[in-house]
Amino acid sequence: MTQVLKDPAEAAALLRAGELVAFPSETVYGLGADAWNGRAVARVFEAKGRPHFNPLICHFASAEAAFAEVVADSRAQALAKEFWPGPLTLVLPRRPSCRVDLLAGAGLETLAVRVPAHPVALAMLRAAARPIAGPSANRSGQVSPTSVAHVLAGLSGRIAAVLQGGDCAVGVESTVLDLTGAGAVLLRPGGVPAAAIEAVIGRIGRPLPLSAAEATRSLRSPGMLLSHYAPSLPLRLAAAGVAADEALLAFGPVPLPGAGALWNLSPDGDVAEAAARLFSGLRWLDAEGQRLGLRGIAAMPVPAEGLGEAIQDRLARAAAPRD
């Protein structure tokens, strides 16, 4: 049963406990999860029925809190001063000390961050005292919600609670701006017009068309087709056996014997746990495999049920031929 809450502190307590809570913002209602908690983040994808592990926007109570997790250059500082709190999301490099779970950023070295301009959301974020990952609070592919009723129509029974905050004032998602390169690139138009951004930092570029982005896996924004982290070592899928000079990405209680290095996504065969551990596992096996001089990574099959479909998609992308 999904609760409807009025107290931001109650919502924050649920989030800290690993539950999912929809919350209001000035744009649309977000589906919140503790961004430091990989299992909670995995449940966001599960609740939404999200087909891929898209990067999620992480919401913060202040620019200072956001910039503790990402590296902010002078452009980011100027935009934050002008538009935060507000409907602008900045894609920035993760700090080495970043505590946000890799799954929230789809395994990338970047993170999408913003400070929402809604008093209820800000009160919840201050009480939670941690970043909250929050895509739109709707089933994947459905219209984004701008009221509690919209959230309940799509997610009732799938999440712990909805925090009341009235109807959303903006009604469209935040603008997403990539600041990871020398030139700023508008990845998604939204609540802050491009012209307003250009008035602060100068001309901004536009992304590749979505078809080209998918072909090159070059974009890394919420709401768009994505670039994902792929290991340096070759990745072999649907492994029925493993050699001593291979690392093993295992799943289930009986991993294949004989691997040179082992990471088990879930000894219990839990696809939600596997999703939460996927990017960390790939990174660890890649580094360990290179340290040991292994020739590649073999991945055991993961069933397609629930988040297993998204795991399969992610592994297929990681194993795809590279230019």
Short mmCIF file of C-alpha atoms in Angstrom, two decimals:
data_model
loop_
_atom_site.label_atom_id
_atom_site.label_comp_id
_atom_site.label_asym_id
_atom_site.label_seq_id
_atom_site.Cartn_x
_atom_site.Cartn_y
_atom_site.Cartn_z
CA MET A 1 0.00 0.00 0.00
CA THR A 2 1.44 3.36 -1.02
CA GLN A 3 1.12 6.03 1.67
CA VAL A 4 0.36 9.68 0.95
CA LEU A 5 2.51 11.83 3.25
CA LYS A 6 2.43 15.49 4.24
CA ASP A 7 5.59 15.59 6.37
CA PRO A 8 8.92 15.84 4.50
CA ALA A 9 10.70 14.36 7.53
CA GLU A 10 8.61 11.17 7.24
CA ALA A 11 9.52 10.90 3.57
CA ALA A 12 13.19 11.44 4.41
CA ALA A 13 13.11 8.67 7.02
CA LEU A 14 11.68 6.22 4.48
CA LEU A 15 14.33 7.20 1.94
CA ARG A 16 17.13 6.70 4.47
CA ALA A 17 15.67 3.25 5.17
CA GLY A 18 16.01 2.30 1.50
CA GLU A 19 12.38 2.81 0.48
CA LEU A 20 11.11 4.55 -2.65
CA VAL A 21 9.23 7.82 -2.20
CA ALA A 22 7.74 10.02 -4.93
CA PHE A 23 8.25 13.70 -4.22
CA PRO A 24 7.16 17.00 -5.78
CA SER A 25 9.42 19.36 -7.64
CA GLU A 26 8.76 22.46 -9.69
CA THR A 27 9.06 20.34 -12.87
CA VAL A 28 7.36 16.97 -12.34
CA TYR A 29 7.04 14.48 -9.48
CA GLY A 30 10.25 12.50 -9.01
CA LEU A 31 10.64 8.89 -7.89
CA GLY A 32 13.16 9.21 -5.07
CA ALA A 33 15.73 6.75 -3.76
CA ASP A 34 18.80 7.13 -1.57
CA ALA A 35 21.53 7.69 -4.18
CA TRP A 36 24.15 6.22 -1.83
CA ASN A 37 22.21 2.94 -1.63
CA GLY A 38 22.65 0.69 -4.68
CA ARG A 39 19.77 -1.61 -3.74
CA ALA A 40 17.42 1.37 -3.44
CA VAL A 41 18.57 2.73 -6.80
CA ALA A 42 18.00 -0.67 -8.41
CA ARG A 43 14.44 -0.64 -7.11
CA VAL A 44 13.80 2.61 -9.00
CA PHE A 45 14.44 0.84 -12.31
CA GLU A 46 12.30 -2.07 -11.13
CA ALA A 47 9.37 0.15 -10.12
CA LYS A 48 9.46 2.12 -13.37
CA GLY A 49 9.92 -0.92 -15.58
CA ARG A 50 12.80 1.05 -17.13
CA PRO A 51 14.20 -0.93 -20.07
CA HIS A 52 17.81 0.26 -19.70
CA PHE A 53 19.97 1.54 -16.86
CA ASN A 54 19.66 5.19 -17.85
CA PRO A 55 21.56 7.70 -15.72
CA LEU A 56 19.34 9.20 -13.04
CA ILE A 57 19.31 12.83 -11.93
CA CYS A 58 20.51 13.23 -8.34
CA HIS A 59 18.78 15.92 -6.31
CA PHE A 60 20.52 17.91 -3.59
CA ALA A 61 19.49 20.42 -0.94
CA SER A 62 22.16 22.93 -2.03
CA ALA A 63 24.82 23.62 -4.61
CA GLU A 64 27.46 23.00 -1.94
CA ALA A 65 26.09 19.49 -1.33
CA ALA A 66 25.99 18.76 -5.06
CA PHE A 67 29.50 20.01 -5.68
CA ALA A 68 30.81 17.80 -2.89
CA GLU A 69 30.03 14.83 -5.18
CA VAL A 70 31.02 16.31 -8.58
CA VAL A 71 33.71 18.61 -9.93
CA ALA A 72 32.24 22.05 -10.70
CA ASP A 73 34.14 24.41 -12.99
CA SER A 74 33.51 28.16 -13.27
CA ARG A 75 30.63 27.57 -15.71
CA ALA A 76 28.87 25.24 -13.29
CA GLN A 77 29.40 27.67 -10.43
CA ALA A 78 27.94 30.54 -12.44
CA LEU A 79 24.92 28.53 -13.60
CA ALA A 80 24.24 27.24 -10.10
CA LYS A 81 24.32 30.80 -8.76
CA GLU A 82 21.87 31.93 -11.44
CA PHE A 83 19.45 29.00 -11.71
CA TRP A 84 19.60 26.90 -8.52
CA PRO A 85 17.29 26.09 -6.96
CA GLY A 86 15.58 25.57 -10.29
CA PRO A 87 14.87 23.32 -13.27
CA LEU A 88 18.46 22.98 -14.55
CA THR A 89 20.43 19.74 -14.40
CA LEU A 90 24.20 19.80 -14.87
CA VAL A 91 26.19 16.76 -16.01
CA LEU A 92 29.62 16.96 -14.36
CA PRO A 93 32.56 14.64 -13.61
CA ARG A 94 32.29 12.55 -10.45
CA ARG A 95 34.80 13.32 -7.73
CA PRO A 96 37.06 10.41 -6.73
CA SER A 97 35.38 10.62 -3.31
CA CYS A 98 31.84 10.57 -4.79
CA ARG A 99 29.56 8.37 -2.69
CA VAL A 100 26.71 8.17 -5.19
CA ASP A 101 26.24 4.56 -6.26
CA LEU A 102 27.55 3.79 -9.74
CA LEU A 103 24.16 2.45 -10.81
CA ALA A 104 22.64 5.92 -10.37
CA GLY A 105 25.03 7.21 -13.04
CA ALA A 106 24.77 4.11 -15.26
CA GLY A 107 28.38 3.27 -14.51
CA LEU A 108 29.74 6.48 -16.01
CA GLU A 109 32.40 8.82 -14.65
CA THR A 110 29.82 11.61 -14.76
CA LEU A 111 26.77 12.48 -12.70
CA ALA A 112 23.64 14.54 -13.42
CA VAL A 113 22.88 16.87 -10.50
CA ARG A 114 20.41 19.59 -9.62
CA VAL A 115 18.82 21.52 -6.75
CA PRO A 116 15.02 21.60 -7.13
CA ALA A 117 13.04 24.78 -6.52
CA HIS A 118 10.21 23.31 -4.45
CA PRO A 119 10.01 24.01 -0.71
CA VAL A 120 8.66 20.55 0.12
CA ALA A 121 11.37 18.81 -1.91
CA LEU A 122 14.07 20.96 -0.33
CA ALA A 123 12.77 20.22 3.16
CA MET A 124 12.84 16.50 2.38
CA LEU A 125 16.39 16.71 0.98
CA ARG A 126 17.64 18.61 4.03
CA ALA A 127 16.07 16.05 6.34
CA ALA A 128 17.46 13.14 4.33
CA ALA A 129 20.96 14.68 4.41
CA ARG A 130 22.02 12.78 1.29
CA PRO A 131 21.47 12.96 -2.47
CA ILE A 132 18.21 11.53 -3.75
CA ALA A 133 18.16 9.94 -7.19
CA GLY A 134 14.90 10.90 -8.83
CA PRO A 135 13.68 10.19 -12.35
CA SER A 136 10.06 11.06 -13.12
CA ALA A 137 7.62 9.12 -10.97
CA ASN A 138 5.84 7.22 -13.71
CA ARG A 139 6.07 3.86 -15.42
CA SER A 140 8.66 3.95 -18.20
CA GLY A 141 7.21 5.29 -21.44
CA GLN A 142 4.18 6.91 -19.80
CA VAL A 143 3.46 10.62 -19.41
CA SER A 144 5.41 12.33 -16.64
CA PRO A 145 3.31 13.04 -13.52
CA THR A 146 2.54 16.52 -12.25
CA SER A 147 0.21 15.58 -9.35
CA VAL A 148 -0.14 12.98 -6.59
CA ALA A 149 -3.04 11.42 -8.49
CA HIS A 150 -0.82 10.92 -11.55
CA VAL A 151 1.82 9.19 -9.43
CA LEU A 152 -0.68 6.87 -7.77
CA ALA A 153 -2.25 5.98 -11.11
CA GLY A 154 1.04 4.55 -12.32
CA LEU A 155 2.98 3.46 -9.24
CA SER A 156 0.50 2.70 -6.45
CA GLY A 157 1.66 -0.45 -4.69
CA ARG A 158 5.12 -0.25 -6.26
CA ILE A 159 6.53 2.45 -3.96
CA ALA A 160 6.31 3.15 -0.24
CA ALA A 161 4.89 6.66 -0.32
CA VAL A 162 4.11 9.87 -2.17
CA LEU A 163 4.95 13.19 -0.54
CA GLN A 164 2.27 15.79 -1.15
CA GLY A 165 3.31 19.09 -2.66
CA GLY A 166 0.50 20.23 -4.90
CA ASP A 167 0.56 20.34 -8.67
CA CYS A 168 3.90 21.03 -10.35
CA ALA A 169 4.35 24.60 -11.56
CA VAL A 170 6.60 23.98 -14.57
CA GLY A 171 5.18 20.67 -15.75
CA VAL A 172 8.10 19.68 -18.00
CA GLU A 173 11.38 18.09 -17.00
CA SER A 174 14.52 20.06 -16.20
CA THR A 175 16.93 21.27 -18.84
CA VAL A 176 20.00 18.99 -18.96
CA LEU A 177 23.36 20.56 -19.80
CA ASP A 178 26.59 18.59 -20.25
CA LEU A 179 29.61 20.47 -18.88
CA THR A 180 32.10 17.61 -19.03
CA GLY A 181 33.83 18.91 -22.17
CA ALA A 182 35.39 22.16 -23.28
CA GLY A 183 32.08 23.19 -24.86
CA ALA A 184 28.76 23.06 -23.04
CA VAL A 185 26.18 20.84 -24.76
CA LEU A 186 22.41 20.97 -24.31
CA LEU A 187 21.34 17.35 -23.91
CA ARG A 188 17.67 17.97 -23.15
CA PRO A 189 15.60 21.15 -23.38
CA GLY A 190 13.43 21.82 -20.37
CA GLY A 191 12.46 24.31 -17.72
CA VAL A 192 15.38 26.73 -18.27
CA PRO A 193 15.52 28.09 -21.84
CA ALA A 194 18.75 27.67 -23.77
CA ALA A 195 18.91 31.41 -24.36
CA ALA A 196 18.94 32.05 -20.61
CA ILE A 197 21.86 29.64 -20.20
CA GLU A 198 23.76 31.27 -23.07
CA ALA A 199 23.30 34.64 -21.42
CA VAL A 200 25.40 33.31 -18.51
CA ILE A 201 28.10 31.13 -20.13
CA GLY A 202 27.97 31.92 -23.84
CA ARG A 203 27.03 29.75 -26.79
CA ILE A 204 26.09 26.14 -26.09
CA GLY A 205 26.13 23.23 -28.51
CA ARG A 206 23.41 20.76 -29.42
CA PRO A 207 23.76 16.98 -29.21
CA LEU A 208 23.85 14.42 -31.97
CA PRO A 209 20.45 13.24 -33.20
CA LEU A 210 19.18 10.34 -31.10
CA SER A 211 19.75 7.83 -33.91
CA ALA A 212 23.39 8.85 -34.15
CA ALA A 213 23.74 8.88 -30.38
CA GLU A 214 22.52 5.29 -30.19
CA ALA A 215 24.88 4.23 -32.96
CA THR A 216 27.91 5.79 -31.29
CA ARG A 217 26.74 5.40 -27.67
CA SER A 218 28.02 8.95 -27.23
CA LEU A 219 25.43 10.70 -25.04
CA ARG A 220 25.09 10.38 -21.30
CA SER A 221 21.98 12.13 -20.17
CA PRO A 222 18.80 11.16 -18.35
CA GLY A 223 16.00 10.93 -20.86
CA MET A 224 18.25 10.15 -23.83
CA LEU A 225 19.99 7.18 -25.42
CA LEU A 226 23.16 6.54 -23.58
CA SER A 227 26.86 5.94 -23.40
CA HIS A 228 27.66 3.26 -20.84
CA TYR A 229 30.80 2.19 -19.08
CA ALA A 230 32.41 -0.78 -20.84
CA PRO A 231 35.39 -2.69 -19.41
CA SER A 232 38.76 -2.56 -21.11
CA LEU A 233 38.95 -6.35 -21.10
CA PRO A 234 36.76 -8.19 -23.66
CA LEU A 235 33.45 -9.37 -22.22
CA ARG A 236 32.07 -12.80 -23.17
CA LEU A 237 28.35 -13.41 -22.57
CA ALA A 238 26.31 -16.50 -21.62
CA ALA A 239 29.38 -18.32 -20.34
CA ALA A 240 28.86 -22.04 -19.66
CA GLY A 241 32.49 -22.46 -18.61
CA VAL A 242 35.43 -20.25 -17.66
CA ALA A 243 39.16 -20.52 -18.17
CA ALA A 244 41.88 -19.84 -15.63
CA ASP A 245 42.97 -16.77 -17.58
CA GLU A 246 39.47 -15.25 -17.48
CA ALA A 247 37.65 -13.29 -14.78
CA LEU A 248 34.11 -14.41 -13.99
CA LEU A 249 31.02 -12.27 -13.51
CA ALA A 250 28.92 -14.87 -11.73
CA PHE A 251 25.26 -15.08 -10.82
CA GLY A 252 23.63 -17.52 -8.42
CA PRO A 253 24.73 -19.94 -5.69
CA VAL A 254 26.97 -22.11 -7.89
CA PRO A 255 29.51 -20.00 -9.80
CA LEU A 256 31.48 -21.66 -12.56
CA PRO A 257 34.77 -23.09 -11.22
CA GLY A 258 38.28 -22.25 -12.34
CA ALA A 259 38.18 -18.47 -12.92
CA GLY A 260 41.22 -16.30 -12.36
CA ALA A 261 39.08 -13.73 -10.49
CA LEU A 262 35.46 -13.84 -9.32
CA TRP A 263 32.67 -11.33 -8.64
CA ASN A 264 29.25 -12.79 -7.86
CA LEU A 265 26.43 -10.40 -8.67
CA SER A 266 24.08 -12.25 -6.32
CA PRO A 267 24.83 -15.60 -4.64
CA ASP A 268 21.09 -15.79 -3.84
CA GLY A 269 20.07 -15.33 -7.49
CA ASP A 270 18.33 -12.01 -6.73
CA VAL A 271 18.19 -9.86 -9.89
CA ALA A 272 17.66 -6.65 -7.88
CA GLU A 273 20.86 -7.32 -5.93
CA ALA A 274 22.58 -8.19 -9.20
CA ALA A 275 21.53 -4.87 -10.73
CA ALA A 276 22.84 -2.97 -7.72
CA ARG A 277 26.22 -4.75 -7.97
CA LEU A 278 26.60 -4.80 -11.76
CA PHE A 279 28.71 -1.70 -12.43
CA SER A 280 30.87 -2.17 -9.34
CA GLY A 281 31.46 -5.76 -10.39
CA LEU A 282 32.44 -4.90 -13.94
CA ARG A 283 34.86 -2.24 -12.74
CA TRP A 284 36.44 -4.50 -10.11
CA LEU A 285 36.85 -7.42 -12.50
CA ASP A 286 38.29 -5.15 -15.16
CA ALA A 287 40.90 -3.71 -12.79
CA GLU A 288 41.68 -7.03 -11.12
CA GLY A 289 41.80 -8.87 -14.44
CA GLN A 290 44.27 -6.37 -15.85
CA ARG A 291 46.38 -6.55 -12.68
CA LEU A 292 46.51 -10.36 -12.96
CA GLY A 293 47.11 -10.35 -16.70
CA LEU A 294 43.82 -12.09 -17.55
CA ARG A 295 42.62 -12.05 -21.15
CA GLY A 296 38.93 -11.26 -20.61
CA ILE A 297 35.76 -11.43 -18.54
CA ALA A 298 33.20 -14.21 -18.84
CA ALA A 299 29.63 -13.45 -17.73
CA MET A 300 27.25 -16.13 -16.55
CA PRO A 301 23.64 -15.84 -17.79
CA VAL A 302 21.17 -13.74 -15.80
CA PRO A 303 17.46 -14.53 -16.25
CA ALA A 304 15.38 -11.93 -18.09
CA GLU A 305 12.79 -11.59 -15.33
CA GLY A 306 12.39 -8.18 -13.67
CA LEU A 307 15.64 -6.20 -13.74
CA GLY A 308 17.34 -9.13 -15.44
CA GLU A 309 16.23 -7.74 -18.80
CA ALA A 310 18.03 -4.46 -18.07
CA ILE A 311 21.12 -6.34 -16.89
CA GLN A 312 21.15 -8.34 -20.12
CA ASP A 313 20.83 -5.14 -22.14
CA ARG A 314 23.69 -3.49 -20.25
CA LEU A 315 25.97 -6.52 -20.65
CA ALA A 316 25.16 -6.75 -24.37
CA ARG A 317 26.17 -3.09 -24.80
CA ALA A 318 29.36 -3.64 -22.82
CA ALA A 319 30.24 -6.68 -24.95
CA ALA A 320 29.46 -5.02 -28.30
CA PRO A 321 32.31 -4.65 -30.83
CA ARG A 322 34.23 -1.39 -30.44
CA ASP A 323 35.54 0.92 -33.10
#
